[in-house]
């Protein structure tokens, strides 16, 4: 690449002076750990997704860990999930001493295939952990029907799905209401709303929300703000084993600004995704992303299935050499060394194919139509390799 200026990254967080001001406000206040900003962020987030409770934590990984603990996952239990996800999905199950039972995905949506759930349910199955991969809602209607039949809780890994929507009883609703039992979000910079690192847990069950709030703060029986603001000397206690999974007020203040930007960024991503589709639709053998009529993606990623003759790594290298970052398809946890001892019960051909034959193109709020045209032009060239 000749000109460093023109490098197009795979993603880029959208933030500016508003976030800087918000963080300054927190620093000047003198209170920087979990406090009033976290409480305000939780309320605003709950309002946005339509959830009864929202509890902020340090990441989506810690959110998933606490969500699994809340529904009662214990050592030796089994949780049905996908291998085809960021490794944190499966890892969170193992933090509970439980085992992930991997099932395959639908090739068109890259999401859990509901038709494969029932055949792996048996006496040790305790929950279903489904993923809204790349921001596209999974088929919750079908998953919940099965879960209800077997009385299994459903946890939604909504790491990528902030602002994504699902058609529910004839109404468009935000992911995270939640439609399952608990939903977990990520605020990592690769997602649409970032706090550097951070996460949120939403649920309508007050008992779980209360429990999760204890766990995130060392199992301590009162929040710091209460002790700090008290005119009387009070002693805290630690009745249960907890963790330090808190979000800071610095992060929450940034999150509140990011939440304000979210509707606009989703609108822009939908525009850019649609434009990619238009620009790429004539390419023979290329499979474009699909959105079922009941789902509204936030387009966290734009994932293409390459024509059969194409070599994924060569396409990616060709584009990188011309200043355009791409990523391969979503990874499969079961292929990683740390999962060598937990082989899938059945082969996962669609998950593996998606990892090996897909690429993600750059998509971010500040991307211009000229950037997009350049990505498409170089991508077209790469297919001729
Ligand atoms: C990013 C991601 C996570 C992990 O989120 P962190 O906030 O980085 O812990 C979990 N699951 C999926 C599907 C993700 O994309």
PDB file of C-alpha atoms in Angstrom, residues 116-360:
ATOM      1  CA  UNK A 116     -30.939 -29.456  15.894  1.00  0.00           C
ATOM      2  CA  UNK A 117     -31.678 -28.458  19.493  1.00  0.00           C
ATOM      3  CA  UNK A 118     -34.080 -31.187  20.526  1.00  0.00           C
ATOM      4  CA  UNK A 119     -31.865 -34.118  19.599  1.00  0.00           C
ATOM      5  CA  UNK A 120     -29.153 -33.084  22.082  1.00  0.00           C
ATOM      6  CA  UNK A 121     -31.483 -32.453  25.025  1.00  0.00           C
ATOM      7  CA  UNK A 122     -31.143 -35.055  27.776  1.00  0.00           C
ATOM      8  CA  UNK A 123     -31.136 -35.296  31.590  1.00  0.00           C
ATOM      9  CA  UNK A 124     -28.061 -33.118  32.194  1.00  0.00           C
ATOM     10  CA  UNK A 125     -29.217 -30.301  29.882  1.00  0.00           C
ATOM     11  CA  UNK A 126     -29.879 -27.190  31.979  1.00  0.00           C
ATOM     12  CA  UNK A 127     -30.085 -24.233  29.560  1.00  0.00           C
ATOM     13  CA  UNK A 128     -29.905 -22.989  25.982  1.00  0.00           C
ATOM     14  CA  UNK A 129     -27.395 -20.234  25.268  1.00  0.00           C
ATOM     15  CA  UNK A 130     -28.249 -18.785  21.861  1.00  0.00           C
ATOM     16  CA  UNK A 131     -26.319 -16.095  20.001  1.00  0.00           C
ATOM     17  CA  UNK A 132     -27.577 -13.230  17.831  1.00  0.00           C
ATOM     18  CA  UNK A 133     -24.550 -13.555  15.625  1.00  0.00           C
ATOM     19  CA  UNK A 134     -23.144 -10.400  14.050  1.00  0.00           C
ATOM     20  CA  UNK A 135     -26.272  -8.556  15.210  1.00  0.00           C
ATOM     21  CA  UNK A 136     -28.803 -10.693  13.334  1.00  0.00           C
ATOM     22  CA  UNK A 137     -31.455 -12.024  15.737  1.00  0.00           C
ATOM     23  CA  UNK A 138     -31.592 -15.814  15.919  1.00  0.00           C
ATOM     24  CA  UNK A 139     -34.895 -17.662  15.579  1.00  0.00           C
ATOM     25  CA  UNK A 140     -36.043 -17.016  19.155  1.00  0.00           C
ATOM     26  CA  UNK A 141     -39.611 -18.043  18.436  1.00  0.00           C
ATOM     27  CA  UNK A 142     -38.576 -21.598  17.590  1.00  0.00           C
ATOM     28  CA  UNK A 143     -35.919 -21.780  20.325  1.00  0.00           C
ATOM     29  CA  UNK A 144     -38.336 -20.612  23.019  1.00  0.00           C
ATOM     30  CA  UNK A 145     -40.999 -23.106  21.942  1.00  0.00           C
ATOM     31  CA  UNK A 146     -38.535 -25.951  22.493  1.00  0.00           C
ATOM     32  CA  UNK A 147     -37.190 -24.435  25.728  1.00  0.00           C
ATOM     33  CA  UNK A 148     -40.698 -24.169  27.183  1.00  0.00           C
ATOM     34  CA  UNK A 149     -41.461 -27.775  26.302  1.00  0.00           C
ATOM     35  CA  UNK A 150     -38.429 -28.931  28.305  1.00  0.00           C
ATOM     36  CA  UNK A 151     -38.536 -26.170  30.959  1.00  0.00           C
ATOM     37  CA  UNK A 152     -35.093 -24.889  30.006  1.00  0.00           C
ATOM     38  CA  UNK A 153     -34.042 -21.276  30.558  1.00  0.00           C
ATOM     39  CA  UNK A 154     -32.829 -19.370  27.494  1.00  0.00           C
ATOM     40  CA  UNK A 155     -29.914 -16.977  27.725  1.00  0.00           C
ATOM     41  CA  UNK A 156     -29.347 -14.678  24.767  1.00  0.00           C
ATOM     42  CA  UNK A 157     -25.764 -13.809  23.882  1.00  0.00           C
ATOM     43  CA  UNK A 158     -26.665 -10.412  22.466  1.00  0.00           C
ATOM     44  CA  UNK A 159     -23.043  -9.206  22.512  1.00  0.00           C
ATOM     45  CA  UNK A 160     -23.363  -7.958  18.923  1.00  0.00           C
ATOM     46  CA  UNK A 161     -27.066  -7.153  18.922  1.00  0.00           C
ATOM     47  CA  UNK A 162     -27.573  -3.825  20.656  1.00  0.00           C
ATOM     48  CA  UNK A 163     -30.385  -2.079  18.792  1.00  0.00           C
ATOM     49  CA  UNK A 164     -31.256  -5.130  16.679  1.00  0.00           C
ATOM     50  CA  UNK A 165     -34.955  -5.853  16.371  1.00  0.00           C
ATOM     51  CA  UNK A 166     -37.275  -8.806  16.158  1.00  0.00           C
ATOM     52  CA  UNK A 167     -40.905  -8.961  15.057  1.00  0.00           C
ATOM     53  CA  UNK A 168     -42.779 -10.201  18.125  1.00  0.00           C
ATOM     54  CA  UNK A 169     -46.561 -10.649  18.175  1.00  0.00           C
ATOM     55  CA  UNK A 170     -46.788  -8.268  15.231  1.00  0.00           C
ATOM     56  CA  UNK A 171     -44.612  -5.570  16.838  1.00  0.00           C
ATOM     57  CA  UNK A 172     -40.972  -4.718  16.277  1.00  0.00           C
ATOM     58  CA  UNK A 173     -39.146  -5.052  19.582  1.00  0.00           C
ATOM     59  CA  UNK A 174     -35.530  -4.553  20.561  1.00  0.00           C
ATOM     60  CA  UNK A 175     -33.358  -7.536  21.359  1.00  0.00           C
ATOM     61  CA  UNK A 176     -32.751  -7.520  25.105  1.00  0.00           C
ATOM     62  CA  UNK A 177     -36.296  -7.029  26.367  1.00  0.00           C
ATOM     63  CA  UNK A 178     -35.430  -9.939  26.806  1.00  0.00           C
ATOM     64  CA  UNK A 179     -37.516 -12.452  24.881  1.00  0.00           C
ATOM     65  CA  UNK A 180     -35.643 -15.298  26.514  1.00  0.00           C
ATOM     66  CA  UNK A 181     -34.844 -15.187  30.235  1.00  0.00           C
ATOM     67  CA  UNK A 182     -31.668 -13.104  30.291  1.00  0.00           C
ATOM     68  CA  UNK A 183     -29.802 -11.176  27.575  1.00  0.00           C
ATOM     69  CA  UNK A 184     -26.124 -10.162  27.686  1.00  0.00           C
ATOM     70  CA  UNK A 185     -24.584  -7.281  25.737  1.00  0.00           C
ATOM     71  CA  UNK A 186     -20.996  -6.264  24.959  1.00  0.00           C
ATOM     72  CA  UNK A 187     -19.542  -2.756  24.802  1.00  0.00           C
ATOM     73  CA  UNK A 188     -16.225  -3.802  23.253  1.00  0.00           C
ATOM     74  CA  UNK A 189     -15.092  -1.400  20.484  1.00  0.00           C
ATOM     75  CA  UNK A 190     -16.006  -3.950  17.771  1.00  0.00           C
ATOM     76  CA  UNK A 191     -19.661  -3.585  18.757  1.00  0.00           C
ATOM     77  CA  UNK A 192     -21.975  -0.647  17.974  1.00  0.00           C
ATOM     78  CA  UNK A 193     -21.919   0.912  21.432  1.00  0.00           C
ATOM     79  CA  UNK A 194     -18.580   1.002  23.212  1.00  0.00           C
ATOM     80  CA  UNK A 195     -17.276   1.875  26.642  1.00  0.00           C
ATOM     81  CA  UNK A 196     -13.791   0.499  25.889  1.00  0.00           C
ATOM     82  CA  UNK A 197     -14.830  -2.700  27.605  1.00  0.00           C
ATOM     83  CA  UNK A 198     -18.140  -3.290  29.304  1.00  0.00           C
ATOM     84  CA  UNK A 199     -21.343  -5.269  29.331  1.00  0.00           C
ATOM     85  CA  UNK A 200     -25.014  -5.243  30.333  1.00  0.00           C
ATOM     86  CA  UNK A 201     -27.397  -7.910  31.580  1.00  0.00           C
ATOM     87  CA  UNK A 202     -31.125  -7.475  31.040  1.00  0.00           C
ATOM     88  CA  UNK A 203     -33.924  -9.545  32.538  1.00  0.00           C
ATOM     89  CA  UNK A 204     -37.502  -9.169  33.693  1.00  0.00           C
ATOM     90  CA  UNK A 205     -36.933 -11.340  36.755  1.00  0.00           C
ATOM     91  CA  UNK A 206     -36.243  -9.125  39.794  1.00  0.00           C
ATOM     92  CA  UNK A 207     -34.736 -11.967  41.845  1.00  0.00           C
ATOM     93  CA  UNK A 208     -32.057 -12.640  39.200  1.00  0.00           C
ATOM     94  CA  UNK A 209     -31.288  -8.956  38.821  1.00  0.00           C
ATOM     95  CA  UNK A 210     -30.802  -8.629  42.593  1.00  0.00           C
ATOM     96  CA  UNK A 211     -28.578 -11.698  42.700  1.00  0.00           C
ATOM     97  CA  UNK A 212     -26.457 -10.490  39.775  1.00  0.00           C
ATOM     98  CA  UNK A 213     -25.937  -7.124  41.488  1.00  0.00           C
ATOM     99  CA  UNK A 214     -24.506  -8.930  44.541  1.00  0.00           C
ATOM    100  CA  UNK A 215     -22.213 -11.087  42.459  1.00  0.00           C
ATOM    101  CA  UNK A 216     -20.727  -8.240  40.441  1.00  0.00           C
ATOM    102  CA  UNK A 217     -19.654  -6.468  43.653  1.00  0.00           C
ATOM    103  CA  UNK A 218     -17.831  -9.247  45.602  1.00  0.00           C
ATOM    104  CA  UNK A 219     -21.066 -10.569  47.055  1.00  0.00           C
ATOM    105  CA  UNK A 220     -21.143  -7.500  49.294  1.00  0.00           C
ATOM    106  CA  UNK A 221     -24.486  -6.734  50.919  1.00  0.00           C
ATOM    107  CA  UNK A 222     -24.607  -3.013  50.003  1.00  0.00           C
ATOM    108  CA  UNK A 223     -23.374  -0.741  47.217  1.00  0.00           C
ATOM    109  CA  UNK A 224     -20.334   1.516  47.864  1.00  0.00           C
ATOM    110  CA  UNK A 225     -22.436   4.618  47.353  1.00  0.00           C
ATOM    111  CA  UNK A 226     -24.668   3.719  50.305  1.00  0.00           C
ATOM    112  CA  UNK A 227     -21.787   3.306  52.765  1.00  0.00           C
ATOM    113  CA  UNK A 228     -20.081   6.391  51.402  1.00  0.00           C
ATOM    114  CA  UNK A 229     -23.154   8.591  51.739  1.00  0.00           C
ATOM    115  CA  UNK A 230     -24.201   7.340  55.164  1.00  0.00           C
ATOM    116  CA  UNK A 231     -24.096   9.642  58.205  1.00  0.00           C
ATOM    117  CA  UNK A 232     -23.871   6.581  60.417  1.00  0.00           C
ATOM    118  CA  UNK A 233     -21.017   4.111  60.600  1.00  0.00           C
ATOM    119  CA  UNK A 234     -22.140   0.963  58.808  1.00  0.00           C
ATOM    120  CA  UNK A 235     -20.247  -2.292  58.287  1.00  0.00           C
ATOM    121  CA  UNK A 236     -20.649  -4.237  55.074  1.00  0.00           C
ATOM    122  CA  UNK A 237     -20.761  -8.032  54.965  1.00  0.00           C
ATOM    123  CA  UNK A 238     -20.076 -10.724  52.374  1.00  0.00           C
ATOM    124  CA  UNK A 239     -22.650 -13.465  52.730  1.00  0.00           C
ATOM    125  CA  UNK A 240     -21.931 -15.098  49.335  1.00  0.00           C
ATOM    126  CA  UNK A 241     -18.953 -15.672  47.033  1.00  0.00           C
ATOM    127  CA  UNK A 242     -18.896 -12.813  44.560  1.00  0.00           C
ATOM    128  CA  UNK A 243     -16.660 -11.302  41.888  1.00  0.00           C
ATOM    129  CA  UNK A 244     -15.346  -7.945  40.833  1.00  0.00           C
ATOM    130  CA  UNK A 245     -17.301  -7.585  37.576  1.00  0.00           C
ATOM    131  CA  UNK A 246     -18.150  -3.894  37.923  1.00  0.00           C
ATOM    132  CA  UNK A 247     -18.310  -1.246  35.231  1.00  0.00           C
ATOM    133  CA  UNK A 248     -16.811   2.123  36.231  1.00  0.00           C
ATOM    134  CA  UNK A 249     -18.586   5.474  36.214  1.00  0.00           C
ATOM    135  CA  UNK A 250     -16.017   6.644  33.646  1.00  0.00           C
ATOM    136  CA  UNK A 251     -17.129   3.897  31.275  1.00  0.00           C
ATOM    137  CA  UNK A 252     -20.821   4.409  32.039  1.00  0.00           C
ATOM    138  CA  UNK A 253     -20.614   8.134  31.261  1.00  0.00           C
ATOM    139  CA  UNK A 254     -19.140   7.229  27.882  1.00  0.00           C
ATOM    140  CA  UNK A 255     -21.835   4.584  27.403  1.00  0.00           C
ATOM    141  CA  UNK A 256     -24.604   7.124  27.988  1.00  0.00           C
ATOM    142  CA  UNK A 257     -23.242   9.279  25.163  1.00  0.00           C
ATOM    143  CA  UNK A 258     -22.854   6.234  22.942  1.00  0.00           C
ATOM    144  CA  UNK A 259     -26.442   5.209  23.609  1.00  0.00           C
ATOM    145  CA  UNK A 260     -27.618   8.591  22.294  1.00  0.00           C
ATOM    146  CA  UNK A 261     -25.762   7.917  19.036  1.00  0.00           C
ATOM    147  CA  UNK A 262     -27.127   4.442  18.593  1.00  0.00           C
ATOM    148  CA  UNK A 263     -30.290   5.121  16.516  1.00  0.00           C
ATOM    149  CA  UNK A 264     -28.291   7.201  14.051  1.00  0.00           C
ATOM    150  CA  UNK A 265     -25.483   4.682  13.738  1.00  0.00           C
ATOM    151  CA  UNK A 266     -27.927   1.833  13.149  1.00  0.00           C
ATOM    152  CA  UNK A 267     -29.671   3.826  10.446  1.00  0.00           C
ATOM    153  CA  UNK A 268     -26.350   4.523   8.749  1.00  0.00           C
ATOM    154  CA  UNK A 269     -25.241   0.878   8.967  1.00  0.00           C
ATOM    155  CA  UNK A 270     -28.512  -0.286   7.478  1.00  0.00           C
ATOM    156  CA  UNK A 271     -27.964   2.147   4.648  1.00  0.00           C
ATOM    157  CA  UNK A 272     -24.396   0.964   4.048  1.00  0.00           C
ATOM    158  CA  UNK A 273     -25.341  -2.722   4.266  1.00  0.00           C
ATOM    159  CA  UNK A 274     -28.118  -2.252   1.724  1.00  0.00           C
ATOM    160  CA  UNK A 275     -25.711  -0.392  -0.503  1.00  0.00           C
ATOM    161  CA  UNK A 276     -23.151  -3.219  -0.282  1.00  0.00           C
ATOM    162  CA  UNK A 277     -25.896  -5.642  -1.345  1.00  0.00           C
ATOM    163  CA  UNK A 278     -26.731  -3.510  -4.370  1.00  0.00           C
ATOM    164  CA  UNK A 279     -23.093  -3.175  -5.374  1.00  0.00           C
ATOM    165  CA  UNK A 280     -22.380  -6.898  -5.019  1.00  0.00           C
ATOM    166  CA  UNK A 281     -25.599  -8.536  -6.182  1.00  0.00           C
ATOM    167  CA  UNK A 282     -24.403  -9.378  -9.683  1.00  0.00           C
ATOM    168  CA  UNK A 283     -21.348 -11.370  -8.544  1.00  0.00           C
ATOM    169  CA  UNK A 284     -21.770 -15.005  -9.543  1.00  0.00           C
ATOM    170  CA  UNK A 285     -21.319 -17.566  -6.771  1.00  0.00           C
ATOM    171  CA  UNK A 286     -21.124 -14.952  -4.022  1.00  0.00           C
ATOM    172  CA  UNK A 287     -23.639 -15.393  -1.219  1.00  0.00           C
ATOM    173  CA  UNK A 288     -24.877 -12.182   0.358  1.00  0.00           C
ATOM    174  CA  UNK A 289     -26.102 -11.962   3.968  1.00  0.00           C
ATOM    175  CA  UNK A 290     -29.779 -12.774   4.455  1.00  0.00           C
ATOM    176  CA  UNK A 291     -32.210 -11.189   6.869  1.00  0.00           C
ATOM    177  CA  UNK A 292     -35.384 -13.177   7.641  1.00  0.00           C
ATOM    178  CA  UNK A 293     -38.530 -11.004   7.397  1.00  0.00           C
ATOM    179  CA  UNK A 294     -39.028 -11.109  11.193  1.00  0.00           C
ATOM    180  CA  UNK A 295     -35.538  -9.781  11.959  1.00  0.00           C
ATOM    181  CA  UNK A 296     -33.896  -6.364  11.818  1.00  0.00           C
ATOM    182  CA  UNK A 297     -30.119  -6.561  12.069  1.00  0.00           C
ATOM    183  CA  UNK A 298     -28.030  -3.706  13.429  1.00  0.00           C
ATOM    184  CA  UNK A 299     -25.369  -4.804  10.876  1.00  0.00           C
ATOM    185  CA  UNK A 300     -22.583  -5.187  13.391  1.00  0.00           C
ATOM    186  CA  UNK A 301     -20.726  -7.087  10.648  1.00  0.00           C
ATOM    187  CA  UNK A 302     -21.197  -7.607   6.929  1.00  0.00           C
ATOM    188  CA  UNK A 303     -20.407 -11.237   6.148  1.00  0.00           C
ATOM    189  CA  UNK A 304     -20.040 -12.701   2.659  1.00  0.00           C
ATOM    190  CA  UNK A 305     -19.767 -16.335   1.640  1.00  0.00           C
ATOM    191  CA  UNK A 306     -17.118 -16.539  -1.069  1.00  0.00           C
ATOM    192  CA  UNK A 307     -17.634 -18.374  -4.358  1.00  0.00           C
ATOM    193  CA  UNK A 308     -16.326 -21.966  -4.197  1.00  0.00           C
ATOM    194  CA  UNK A 309     -13.234 -21.327  -6.293  1.00  0.00           C
ATOM    195  CA  UNK A 310     -11.948 -18.551  -4.015  1.00  0.00           C
ATOM    196  CA  UNK A 311      -9.273 -18.987  -1.397  1.00  0.00           C
ATOM    197  CA  UNK A 312     -10.253 -17.022   1.699  1.00  0.00           C
ATOM    198  CA  UNK A 313      -6.729 -16.196   2.818  1.00  0.00           C
ATOM    199  CA  UNK A 314      -5.655 -15.086  -0.657  1.00  0.00           C
ATOM    200  CA  UNK A 315      -8.663 -12.805  -1.039  1.00  0.00           C
ATOM    201  CA  UNK A 316      -7.963 -11.272   2.370  1.00  0.00           C
ATOM    202  CA  UNK A 317      -4.246 -10.817   1.649  1.00  0.00           C
ATOM    203  CA  UNK A 318      -4.989  -9.251  -1.746  1.00  0.00           C
ATOM    204  CA  UNK A 319      -7.284  -6.716  -0.082  1.00  0.00           C
ATOM    205  CA  UNK A 320      -4.871  -6.024   2.785  1.00  0.00           C
ATOM    206  CA  UNK A 321      -2.083  -5.364   0.275  1.00  0.00           C
ATOM    207  CA  UNK A 322      -4.360  -2.697  -1.197  1.00  0.00           C
ATOM    208  CA  UNK A 323      -5.114  -1.055   2.152  1.00  0.00           C
ATOM    209  CA  UNK A 324      -8.380  -2.757   3.065  1.00  0.00           C
ATOM    210  CA  UNK A 325      -8.794  -4.764   6.256  1.00  0.00           C
ATOM    211  CA  UNK A 326     -11.099  -7.783   6.269  1.00  0.00           C
ATOM    212  CA  UNK A 327     -11.684 -10.626   8.732  1.00  0.00           C
ATOM    213  CA  UNK A 328     -12.439 -14.279   8.181  1.00  0.00           C
ATOM    214  CA  UNK A 329     -15.850 -15.670   9.092  1.00  0.00           C
ATOM    215  CA  UNK A 330     -16.782 -16.145  12.750  1.00  0.00           C
ATOM    216  CA  UNK A 331     -14.517 -18.646  14.503  1.00  0.00           C
ATOM    217  CA  UNK A 332     -15.528 -22.081  15.783  1.00  0.00           C
ATOM    218  CA  UNK A 333     -14.641 -22.648  19.443  1.00  0.00           C
ATOM    219  CA  UNK A 334     -14.473 -26.448  19.057  1.00  0.00           C
ATOM    220  CA  UNK A 335     -11.450 -26.114  16.768  1.00  0.00           C
ATOM    221  CA  UNK A 336      -9.392 -24.297  19.379  1.00  0.00           C
ATOM    222  CA  UNK A 337      -6.883 -26.074  21.599  1.00  0.00           C
ATOM    223  CA  UNK A 338      -8.697 -25.219  24.791  1.00  0.00           C
ATOM    224  CA  UNK A 339     -11.706 -27.254  23.507  1.00  0.00           C
ATOM    225  CA  UNK A 340      -9.690 -30.336  22.588  1.00  0.00           C
ATOM    226  CA  UNK A 341     -11.149 -32.148  25.607  1.00  0.00           C
ATOM    227  CA  UNK A 342     -14.754 -31.230  24.774  1.00  0.00           C
ATOM    228  CA  UNK A 343     -15.380 -32.591  21.260  1.00  0.00           C
ATOM    229  CA  UNK A 344     -18.797 -31.887  19.705  1.00  0.00           C
ATOM    230  CA  UNK A 345     -21.266 -34.796  19.843  1.00  0.00           C
ATOM    231  CA  UNK A 346     -21.835 -34.445  16.102  1.00  0.00           C
ATOM    232  CA  UNK A 347     -19.861 -32.879  13.258  1.00  0.00           C
ATOM    233  CA  UNK A 348     -20.486 -29.159  12.697  1.00  0.00           C
ATOM    234  CA  UNK A 349     -20.058 -28.828   8.926  1.00  0.00           C
ATOM    235  CA  UNK A 350     -21.965 -25.553   8.504  1.00  0.00           C
ATOM    236  CA  UNK A 351     -20.079 -23.896  11.360  1.00  0.00           C
ATOM    237  CA  UNK A 352     -16.727 -24.933   9.890  1.00  0.00           C
ATOM    238  CA  UNK A 353     -17.687 -23.898   6.360  1.00  0.00           C
ATOM    239  CA  UNK A 354     -18.793 -20.493   7.612  1.00  0.00           C
ATOM    240  CA  UNK A 355     -15.434 -19.961   9.305  1.00  0.00           C
ATOM    241  CA  UNK A 356     -13.450 -21.122   6.274  1.00  0.00           C
ATOM    242  CA  UNK A 357     -15.394 -19.649   3.350  1.00  0.00           C
ATOM    243  CA  UNK A 358     -16.697 -16.323   4.634  1.00  0.00           C
ATOM    244  CA  UNK A 359     -15.130 -12.921   4.974  1.00  0.00           C
ATOM    245  CA  UNK A 360     -16.238  -9.769   6.736  1.00  0.00           C
TER     246      UNK A 360
END
